[in-house]
Coordinates of C-alpha atoms and ligand atoms in Angstrom, one line a residue:
M1 CA 3.8 -33.9 -17.4
L2 CA 3.6 -34.2 -21.1
D3 CA 1.4 -36.7 -22.9
K4 CA 3.5 -38.9 -25.2
S5 CA 1.0 -38.3 -28.1
C6 CA 1.7 -34.6 -28.0
N7 CA 4.9 -33.0 -29.4
T8 CA 6.6 -30.0 -27.9
N9 CA 4.6 -27.6 -30.0
G10 CA 1.5 -28.7 -28.3
Q11 CA 0.4 -30.7 -31.4
C12 CA -1.4 -33.9 -30.4
K13 CA -2.3 -37.0 -32.4
K14 CA -5.7 -38.4 -31.6
I15 CA -6.8 -41.8 -32.5
D16 CA -10.4 -42.2 -33.7
N17 CA -11.7 -45.6 -34.9
G18 CA -8.1 -46.8 -35.3
Q19 CA -7.3 -43.8 -37.5
T20 CA -4.8 -41.2 -36.5
R21 CA -5.6 -37.6 -37.2
E22 CA -3.8 -34.4 -36.5
Q23 CA -5.5 -32.0 -34.0
K24 CA -5.0 -28.3 -34.1
P25 CA -2.3 -27.4 -31.5
W26 CA -3.2 -26.2 -28.1
N27 CA -2.9 -22.4 -27.7
V28 CA -3.5 -21.4 -24.1
E29 CA -2.8 -17.7 -24.2
P30 CA -2.8 -15.5 -21.1
S31 CA -5.4 -12.8 -21.0
T32 CA -4.6 -9.1 -21.6
I33 CA -5.6 -8.4 -18.1
G34 CA -3.3 -11.1 -16.7
N35 CA -0.5 -9.7 -18.8
N36 CA -1.2 -6.1 -17.7
C37 CA -0.7 -7.1 -14.0
I38 CA 2.8 -6.2 -12.9
N39 CA 3.6 -5.6 -9.2
P40 CA 7.0 -4.0 -9.0
I41 CA 7.6 -4.8 -5.3
R42 CA 6.9 -8.5 -5.6
L43 CA 9.0 -8.7 -8.8
T44 CA 12.0 -7.0 -7.1
I45 CA 11.7 -9.1 -4.0
E46 CA 11.5 -12.3 -5.9
K47 CA 14.3 -11.4 -8.3
L48 CA 16.8 -10.0 -5.8
F49 CA 16.1 -12.2 -2.9
S50 CA 16.6 -15.5 -4.7
K51 CA 20.3 -15.1 -5.1
S52 CA 22.1 -13.8 -2.0
V53 CA 25.6 -14.7 -1.3
T54 CA 27.6 -13.4 1.7
E55 CA 28.0 -15.4 4.9
K56 CA 26.5 -12.6 7.1
S57 CA 22.9 -13.3 8.1
I58 CA 20.4 -11.5 5.9
I59 CA 18.6 -8.6 7.4
S60 CA 15.4 -7.9 5.4
L61 CA 14.0 -4.4 5.7
A62 CA 12.0 -4.8 2.5
I63 CA 8.5 -6.0 3.4
G64 CA 5.9 -3.7 5.0
D65 CA 4.6 -6.4 7.3
P66 CA 4.8 -5.3 11.0
T67 CA 4.5 -8.9 12.3
L68 CA 7.7 -10.3 10.9
Y69 CA 9.9 -9.9 14.0
G70 CA 7.4 -10.6 16.7
N71 CA 7.9 -7.1 18.3
L72 CA 4.7 -5.7 17.0
N73 CA 1.6 -7.8 17.6
P74 CA -2.2 -7.4 17.4
S75 CA -3.8 -6.2 20.7
Q76 CA -4.8 -8.9 23.2
E77 CA -8.4 -7.7 22.9
S78 CA -8.4 -8.4 19.2
I79 CA -7.0 -11.9 19.7
D80 CA -9.6 -12.6 22.5
A81 CA -12.4 -11.3 20.3
L82 CA -11.3 -13.5 17.4
V83 CA -10.9 -16.7 19.5
K84 CA -14.4 -16.1 21.0
V85 CA -15.9 -15.8 17.5
V86 CA -14.2 -19.0 16.4
Q87 CA -15.4 -20.9 19.5
Q88 CA -19.0 -19.6 19.2
G89 CA -19.1 -21.1 15.7
K90 CA -21.6 -18.5 14.6
H91 CA -19.6 -17.0 11.8
N92 CA -18.5 -19.9 9.6
G93 CA -20.9 -19.0 6.8
Y94 CA -20.9 -16.3 4.2
S95 CA -21.5 -12.7 5.3
P96 CA -23.4 -10.2 3.2
S97 CA -21.3 -8.9 0.4
M98 CA -21.1 -5.4 1.9
G99 CA -20.2 -6.9 5.3
L100 CA -21.9 -7.9 8.5
Q101 CA -24.3 -5.2 9.7
T102 CA -22.7 -5.3 13.3
A103 CA -19.2 -4.9 11.8
R104 CA -20.3 -2.0 9.5
Q105 CA -21.9 -0.2 12.4
A106 CA -18.7 -0.7 14.6
I107 CA -16.5 0.6 11.8
A108 CA -18.8 3.6 11.3
D109 CA -18.6 4.4 15.0
F110 CA -14.8 3.9 15.1
I111 CA -14.1 6.3 12.2
S112 CA -16.7 9.0 12.9
V113 CA -15.3 12.3 14.2
D114 CA -16.8 15.7 14.8
G115 CA -17.8 17.0 11.4
A116 CA -17.7 13.6 9.8
K117 CA -20.3 11.1 11.1
F118 CA -20.7 7.9 9.2
T119 CA -23.5 5.4 9.4
S120 CA -23.4 1.6 8.7
D121 CA -24.8 2.3 5.2
D122 CA -21.6 4.2 4.3
I123 CA -19.3 1.3 5.1
F124 CA -18.4 -1.4 2.6
I125 CA -16.2 -4.2 4.0
C126 CA -13.4 -5.6 1.8
S127 CA -10.7 -8.2 1.9
G128 CA -8.0 -5.8 3.1
C129 CA -7.3 -2.3 2.1
A130 CA -5.8 -3.5 -1.2
S131 CA -9.2 -4.8 -2.0
S132 CA -10.8 -1.5 -1.0
L133 CA -8.5 0.3 -3.4
E134 CA -9.2 -2.2 -6.2
T135 CA -12.9 -1.9 -5.7
S136 CA -12.8 1.9 -5.5
I137 CA -10.7 2.2 -8.7
T138 CA -12.9 -0.3 -10.5
A139 CA -16.1 1.6 -9.4
L140 CA -14.8 5.0 -10.5
A141 CA -12.5 4.6 -13.5
D142 CA -13.8 3.4 -16.9
P143 CA -11.2 1.8 -19.2
F144 CA -13.7 1.7 -22.0
K145 CA -13.8 5.5 -22.0
G146 CA -10.0 5.8 -21.8
Q147 CA -10.2 7.3 -18.3
N148 CA -7.3 7.8 -15.9
I149 CA -6.6 8.3 -12.2
L150 CA -4.0 10.5 -10.7
I151 CA -1.6 8.8 -8.3
P152 CA 1.2 10.2 -6.1
K153 CA 4.9 9.9 -7.2
P154 CA 6.7 8.6 -5.2
G155 CA 3.9 6.3 -4.1
F156 CA 2.6 2.9 -3.2
G157 CA 3.0 0.6 -6.2
A158 CA -0.4 -1.0 -5.9
Y159 CA -2.3 2.0 -7.3
K160 CA -0.6 1.6 -10.7
T161 CA -0.8 -2.2 -10.6
L162 CA -4.5 -2.2 -9.8
A163 CA -5.3 0.4 -12.4
V164 CA -3.3 -0.8 -15.4
T165 CA -4.4 -4.4 -14.8
I166 CA -7.9 -3.3 -15.8
N167 CA -6.6 -1.0 -18.5
V168 CA -7.3 2.2 -16.6
K169 CA -4.5 4.7 -17.3
V170 CA -2.5 6.4 -14.6
K171 CA -1.0 9.9 -14.5
S172 CA 1.1 10.9 -11.5
Y173 CA 1.5 14.0 -9.4
D174 CA 4.8 14.8 -7.7
L175 CA 5.5 14.9 -4.0
I176 CA 8.2 17.4 -2.9
P177 CA 10.9 16.0 -0.6
E178 CA 11.9 19.4 0.7
K179 CA 8.3 20.2 1.8
N180 CA 7.8 17.0 3.8
W181 CA 6.5 15.2 0.7
E182 CA 3.6 17.5 0.2
A183 CA 2.0 17.3 -3.3
D184 CA 3.2 19.8 -5.9
L185 CA -0.2 21.5 -6.2
N186 CA 0.3 23.3 -9.4
Q187 CA 1.7 20.3 -11.1
L188 CA -1.1 18.1 -9.7
E189 CA -3.7 20.5 -11.1
S190 CA -2.0 20.6 -14.5
Q191 CA -2.2 16.8 -14.7
I192 CA -6.0 16.7 -14.4
D193 CA -7.7 16.3 -17.8
D194 CA -11.2 15.6 -18.9
K195 CA -10.6 11.9 -18.6
T196 CA -9.4 12.0 -15.0
T197 CA -12.0 10.3 -12.7
A198 CA -10.2 10.1 -9.4
I199 CA -7.2 11.5 -7.5
V200 CA -5.6 9.0 -5.1
V201 CA -4.3 10.7 -1.9
N202 CA -2.2 8.5 0.4
N203 CA -2.0 10.1 3.9
P204 CA -0.1 9.1 6.0
S205 CA 2.1 7.8 3.2
N206 CA 4.0 4.8 2.1
P207 CA 7.0 5.1 1.4
C208 CA 7.6 8.6 2.6
G209 CA 6.0 8.6 6.0
A210 CA 4.4 12.0 5.4
N211 CA 1.5 13.2 7.5
Y212 CA -0.3 16.1 5.9
S213 CA -1.5 19.3 7.6
K214 CA -5.1 20.4 7.4
Q215 CA -4.0 23.3 5.2
H216 CA -2.4 21.1 2.7
L217 CA -5.4 18.7 2.6
Q218 CA -7.7 21.7 2.1
R219 CA -5.7 22.8 -0.9
I220 CA -5.9 19.4 -2.5
L221 CA -9.7 19.4 -1.9
D222 CA -10.0 22.8 -3.5
I223 CA -8.4 21.5 -6.6
A224 CA -10.5 18.4 -6.7
S225 CA -13.6 20.5 -6.1
R226 CA -12.8 23.0 -8.8
H227 CA -12.3 20.2 -11.4
R228 CA -15.1 18.0 -10.0
V229 CA -12.9 15.0 -9.5
P230 CA -13.6 12.6 -6.6
I231 CA -10.9 11.4 -4.3
I232 CA -9.8 8.0 -3.3
A233 CA -8.2 8.5 0.2
D234 CA -5.9 5.7 1.3
E235 CA -5.7 6.3 5.0
I236 CA -4.5 2.8 6.1
Y237 CA -1.8 4.4 8.4
E238 CA -4.3 6.7 10.2
K239 CA -3.6 5.2 13.6
L240 CA 0.2 5.0 13.2
V241 CA 1.0 8.7 13.5
Y242 CA 3.9 9.4 15.8
P243 CA 3.5 11.0 19.2
G244 CA 2.8 14.7 19.1
K245 CA 1.6 14.6 15.5
K246 CA -2.1 14.7 14.6
F247 CA -3.7 12.8 11.8
V248 CA -6.5 14.6 9.8
S249 CA -8.8 12.5 7.7
L250 CA -9.8 14.1 4.4
A251 CA -13.4 13.1 5.2
S252 CA -13.3 15.3 8.3
M253 CA -12.7 18.4 6.3
E254 CA -15.5 20.7 5.1
T255 CA -15.9 19.8 1.5
D256 CA -18.3 18.9 -1.3
V257 CA -15.7 16.6 -2.9
P258 CA -17.0 13.0 -2.9
I259 CA -14.4 10.8 -1.1
L260 CA -14.0 7.0 -0.9
V261 CA -11.9 6.6 2.3
C262 CA -10.0 3.3 2.1
S263 CA -8.6 1.8 5.3
G264 CA -8.7 -1.3 7.5
L265 CA -7.2 -3.3 10.3
S266 CA -3.9 -4.4 8.6
K267 CA -1.5 -1.7 9.7
S268 CA -3.3 0.0 12.6
L269 CA -4.0 -3.3 14.4
L270 CA -0.8 -4.9 13.2
A271 CA -2.6 -7.8 11.6
P272 CA -2.3 -7.6 7.8
G273 CA -3.0 -11.3 7.5
W274 CA -6.5 -10.9 8.9
R275 CA -7.4 -9.3 5.6
Q276 CA -10.0 -6.8 6.7
G277 CA -10.4 -3.5 5.0
W278 CA -13.2 -1.1 4.3
I279 CA -14.4 1.7 2.1
A280 CA -16.2 4.6 3.9
V281 CA -18.3 6.7 1.5
C282 CA -18.1 10.4 2.3
D283 CA -20.6 12.2 0.1
R284 CA -21.7 15.6 1.3
A285 CA -22.9 16.6 -2.1
G286 CA -25.1 13.5 -2.4
V287 CA -23.7 12.5 -5.8
M288 CA -22.6 8.9 -5.1
T289 CA -25.8 7.0 -5.0
E290 CA -24.9 5.1 -8.2
I291 CA -21.4 4.5 -6.9
R292 CA -22.7 3.0 -3.7
R293 CA -24.8 0.6 -5.9
I294 CA -21.7 -0.3 -7.8
L295 CA -19.6 -0.9 -4.6
E296 CA -22.3 -3.3 -3.6
S297 CA -22.3 -5.2 -6.9
L298 CA -18.5 -5.4 -6.9
G299 CA -18.6 -6.8 -3.4
Q300 CA -20.8 -9.6 -4.8
R301 CA -18.1 -10.8 -7.1
I302 CA -16.3 -12.6 -4.2
N303 CA -19.0 -13.2 -1.6
G304 CA -17.7 -10.9 1.1
S305 CA -14.5 -10.9 3.2
N306 CA -13.5 -13.3 6.0
S307 CA -16.6 -13.7 8.2
L308 CA -14.8 -14.7 11.4
V309 CA -12.8 -11.5 11.6
Q310 CA -16.0 -9.5 10.7
G311 CA -17.7 -11.2 13.6
A312 CA -14.9 -10.1 15.9
I313 CA -14.7 -6.5 14.6
P314 CA -17.2 -4.9 17.0
E315 CA -15.2 -6.2 20.0
I316 CA -11.8 -5.6 18.3
L317 CA -12.6 -1.9 17.7
Q318 CA -14.5 -1.3 21.0
N319 CA -12.1 -3.1 23.3
T320 CA -8.7 -2.2 21.9
P321 CA -7.6 0.8 24.1
Q322 CA -6.2 4.0 22.6
S323 CA -2.9 3.1 24.4
F324 CA -2.4 0.2 22.1
Y325 CA -2.2 2.5 19.0
D326 CA -0.2 5.0 21.0
D327 CA 2.3 2.4 22.1
A328 CA 2.7 1.1 18.5
A329 CA 3.3 4.6 17.2
A330 CA 5.8 5.4 19.9
K331 CA 7.7 2.2 19.2
L332 CA 7.8 3.0 15.5
E333 CA 9.0 6.5 16.0
K334 CA 11.8 5.2 18.3
Q335 CA 12.8 2.7 15.7
A336 CA 12.7 5.3 12.9
K337 CA 14.9 7.5 15.0
V338 CA 17.6 4.8 15.3
V339 CA 17.8 4.6 11.5
Y340 CA 17.6 8.4 11.1
D341 CA 20.3 9.1 13.6
R342 CA 22.7 6.5 12.3
L343 CA 22.3 7.4 8.7
S344 CA 22.1 11.2 8.9
H345 CA 25.8 11.7 9.4
V346 CA 26.9 9.2 6.7
K347 CA 28.4 11.1 3.8
G348 CA 26.3 11.1 0.6
L349 CA 23.1 9.9 2.3
T350 CA 20.0 11.9 3.2
P351 CA 17.5 10.1 5.4
Y352 CA 14.0 11.6 5.6
M353 CA 12.5 11.3 9.1
P354 CA 8.9 10.0 8.8
E355 CA 6.0 11.4 10.9
A356 CA 4.0 8.2 10.6
A357 CA 3.8 4.6 9.2
L358 CA 6.4 1.9 8.8
Y359 CA 9.0 3.3 6.5
L360 CA 11.9 5.7 6.1
V361 CA 13.4 6.7 2.7
V362 CA 17.0 7.4 2.2
K363 CA 18.5 9.4 -0.7
F364 CA 21.9 8.5 -2.2
D365 CA 23.6 11.5 -3.8
L366 CA 24.3 9.6 -7.0
E367 CA 27.1 12.0 -8.1
K368 CA 29.1 10.8 -5.1
F369 CA 28.5 7.1 -5.8
P370 CA 29.7 6.8 -9.4
D371 CA 29.5 3.0 -9.5
L372 CA 25.8 3.0 -8.3
Q373 CA 23.6 4.3 -11.1
N374 CA 20.2 4.0 -9.4
G375 CA 18.2 2.6 -6.5
L376 CA 18.0 -0.8 -8.0
E377 CA 21.8 -1.0 -8.3
I378 CA 22.2 0.2 -4.7
T379 CA 19.9 -2.4 -3.3
K380 CA 21.4 -5.2 -5.3
Q381 CA 25.0 -4.3 -4.2
L382 CA 23.9 -3.7 -0.7
L383 CA 22.4 -7.2 -0.6
N384 CA 25.5 -8.8 -2.1
E385 CA 28.0 -7.0 0.0
E386 CA 26.3 -6.5 3.3
S387 CA 23.3 -8.9 3.3
V388 CA 20.9 -6.0 4.0
F389 CA 17.8 -6.2 1.9
C390 CA 15.9 -2.9 1.2
L391 CA 13.6 -2.0 -1.7
P392 CA 14.8 0.3 -4.4
G393 CA 13.0 3.6 -4.8
E394 CA 12.2 2.5 -8.3
C395 CA 9.4 0.3 -6.8
F396 CA 7.8 3.6 -5.8
E397 CA 8.8 5.5 -9.0
M398 CA 11.6 7.4 -7.4
T399 CA 15.3 7.0 -8.3
G400 CA 18.4 7.3 -6.2
F401 CA 16.5 6.2 -3.1
I402 CA 16.0 3.2 -1.0
R403 CA 13.1 2.4 1.3
I404 CA 13.9 1.0 4.8
V405 CA 11.1 -0.8 6.7
I406 CA 11.4 0.3 10.3
T407 CA 9.4 -2.4 12.0
S408 CA 12.3 -4.5 13.2
P409 CA 13.6 -4.1 16.8
C410 CA 16.2 -1.3 17.5
D411 CA 19.2 -3.6 17.7
V412 CA 18.4 -5.2 14.3
L413 CA 18.0 -1.7 12.7
A414 CA 21.2 -0.5 14.3
E415 CA 23.1 -3.4 12.9
A416 CA 21.5 -2.9 9.5
C417 CA 22.4 0.8 9.5
D418 CA 26.0 0.1 10.4
R419 CA 26.3 -2.1 7.4
I420 CA 24.6 0.4 5.2
A421 CA 27.0 3.1 6.5
K422 CA 30.0 0.8 5.7
F423 CA 28.6 0.2 2.3
A424 CA 28.2 3.9 1.6
E425 CA 31.7 4.7 2.8
R426 CA 33.1 2.0 0.6
H427 CA 31.4 3.4 -2.5
Y428 CA 31.7 7.1 -1.8
V429 CA 33.9 9.2 -4.1
E430 CA 34.7 12.8 -3.2
Ligands
PLP501 C1 0.0 -2.0 3.2 C2 -0.8 -0.9 2.4 C3 -2.0 -1.2 1.9 C4 -2.6 -2.6 1.9 O1 -3.3 -3.0 3.0 P1 -4.0 -4.4 3.2 O2 -5.1 -4.1 4.1 O3 -2.9 -5.3 3.7 O4 -4.5 -4.8 1.9 C5 -2.7 -0.2 1.3 N1 -2.2 1.0 1.1 C6 -0.9 1.3 1.6 C7 -0.3 2.7 1.3 C8 -0.2 0.3 2.2 O5 1.1 0.6 2.6

């Protein structure tokens, strides 16, 4: 809606006392912070998805939201707890910025293990794990001092998005596919400089589905300790480790490294839309008093997270049985195996079987696919020709890969994999 007295350059005429005078043009410039904010996943989804063509129904394996197909749902106990809170009408107001005391206590109890006991004072409730990460990065990394954080490559795109938006620099450390996506420790250590203020460790990981051993975590901690760099541990997939594998939290290890453990309900409880996350402060050396103060101040920017869900957290965490998490993990493993089995004998493709989480990455041997230059080209063509929508590895800083979300039911995944196999066979050149 343009006012007639304004021309297209934003210049407007204003009439004062019957006299017309020129006003200086409007100039509504976006902020540097706004301009800095680029989310590669959202960009790709919105760009690719807008123009799909074939008559086959689209199978989307792009979005890491377990609720999309209705086969993975929050526990009945969680739903009951939330309904009760809504009906009681006691939690319609603001909660304290750090979170409701009862919810903080319940989270502390839920995540405490032998060797790592948390109290309610250690827990800061946030609006989803993304908000925990944003708060942690903002608390630790100072753009005015040119500081940087180390992030995994390949890795979840939000780390970079959240950091560069506030002008914090990122450096990356490599994960090694042949070693179950463990960090390249020498290279990680070589990336640390005197401006590095945090190392982000994502375990279990998105997009690789890695689940690190105690030994590997110990080696990462040793490096962090040697260089006196705190860790931001993104453990949002802690409960979705497949049967027979064991998850080890960084906080449960013997270490003097200060750690901000970021997690939440989104993935474990299969309820990302409930927007509940937390930061658990693990500080054996007692060096994070100031950081705790900052976490509290940063929480005050947005008056706390959703109070209703916070009110339900004690019952959600206490009443949801272990079998709920076990069933979800077993289902995910079964679905991942459908994809792995179907793609592992397709020429030119290498699927990597995950040990946890919602994803499986597949490598395309680009030399055998001369008309597909990179992951972006692969996912674009795959969508055009077979109506299967996956994210390109480029969203996670890896090339020649695609990421398949394995939350859909087995029959959907099987159909998608048959289409991917056909696609690969069509483009394969010996
Ligand atoms: C999904 C995801 C998150 C974000 O979780 P929310 O609680 O929905 O904000 C954080 N980290 C990783 C690695 C994820 O895959």
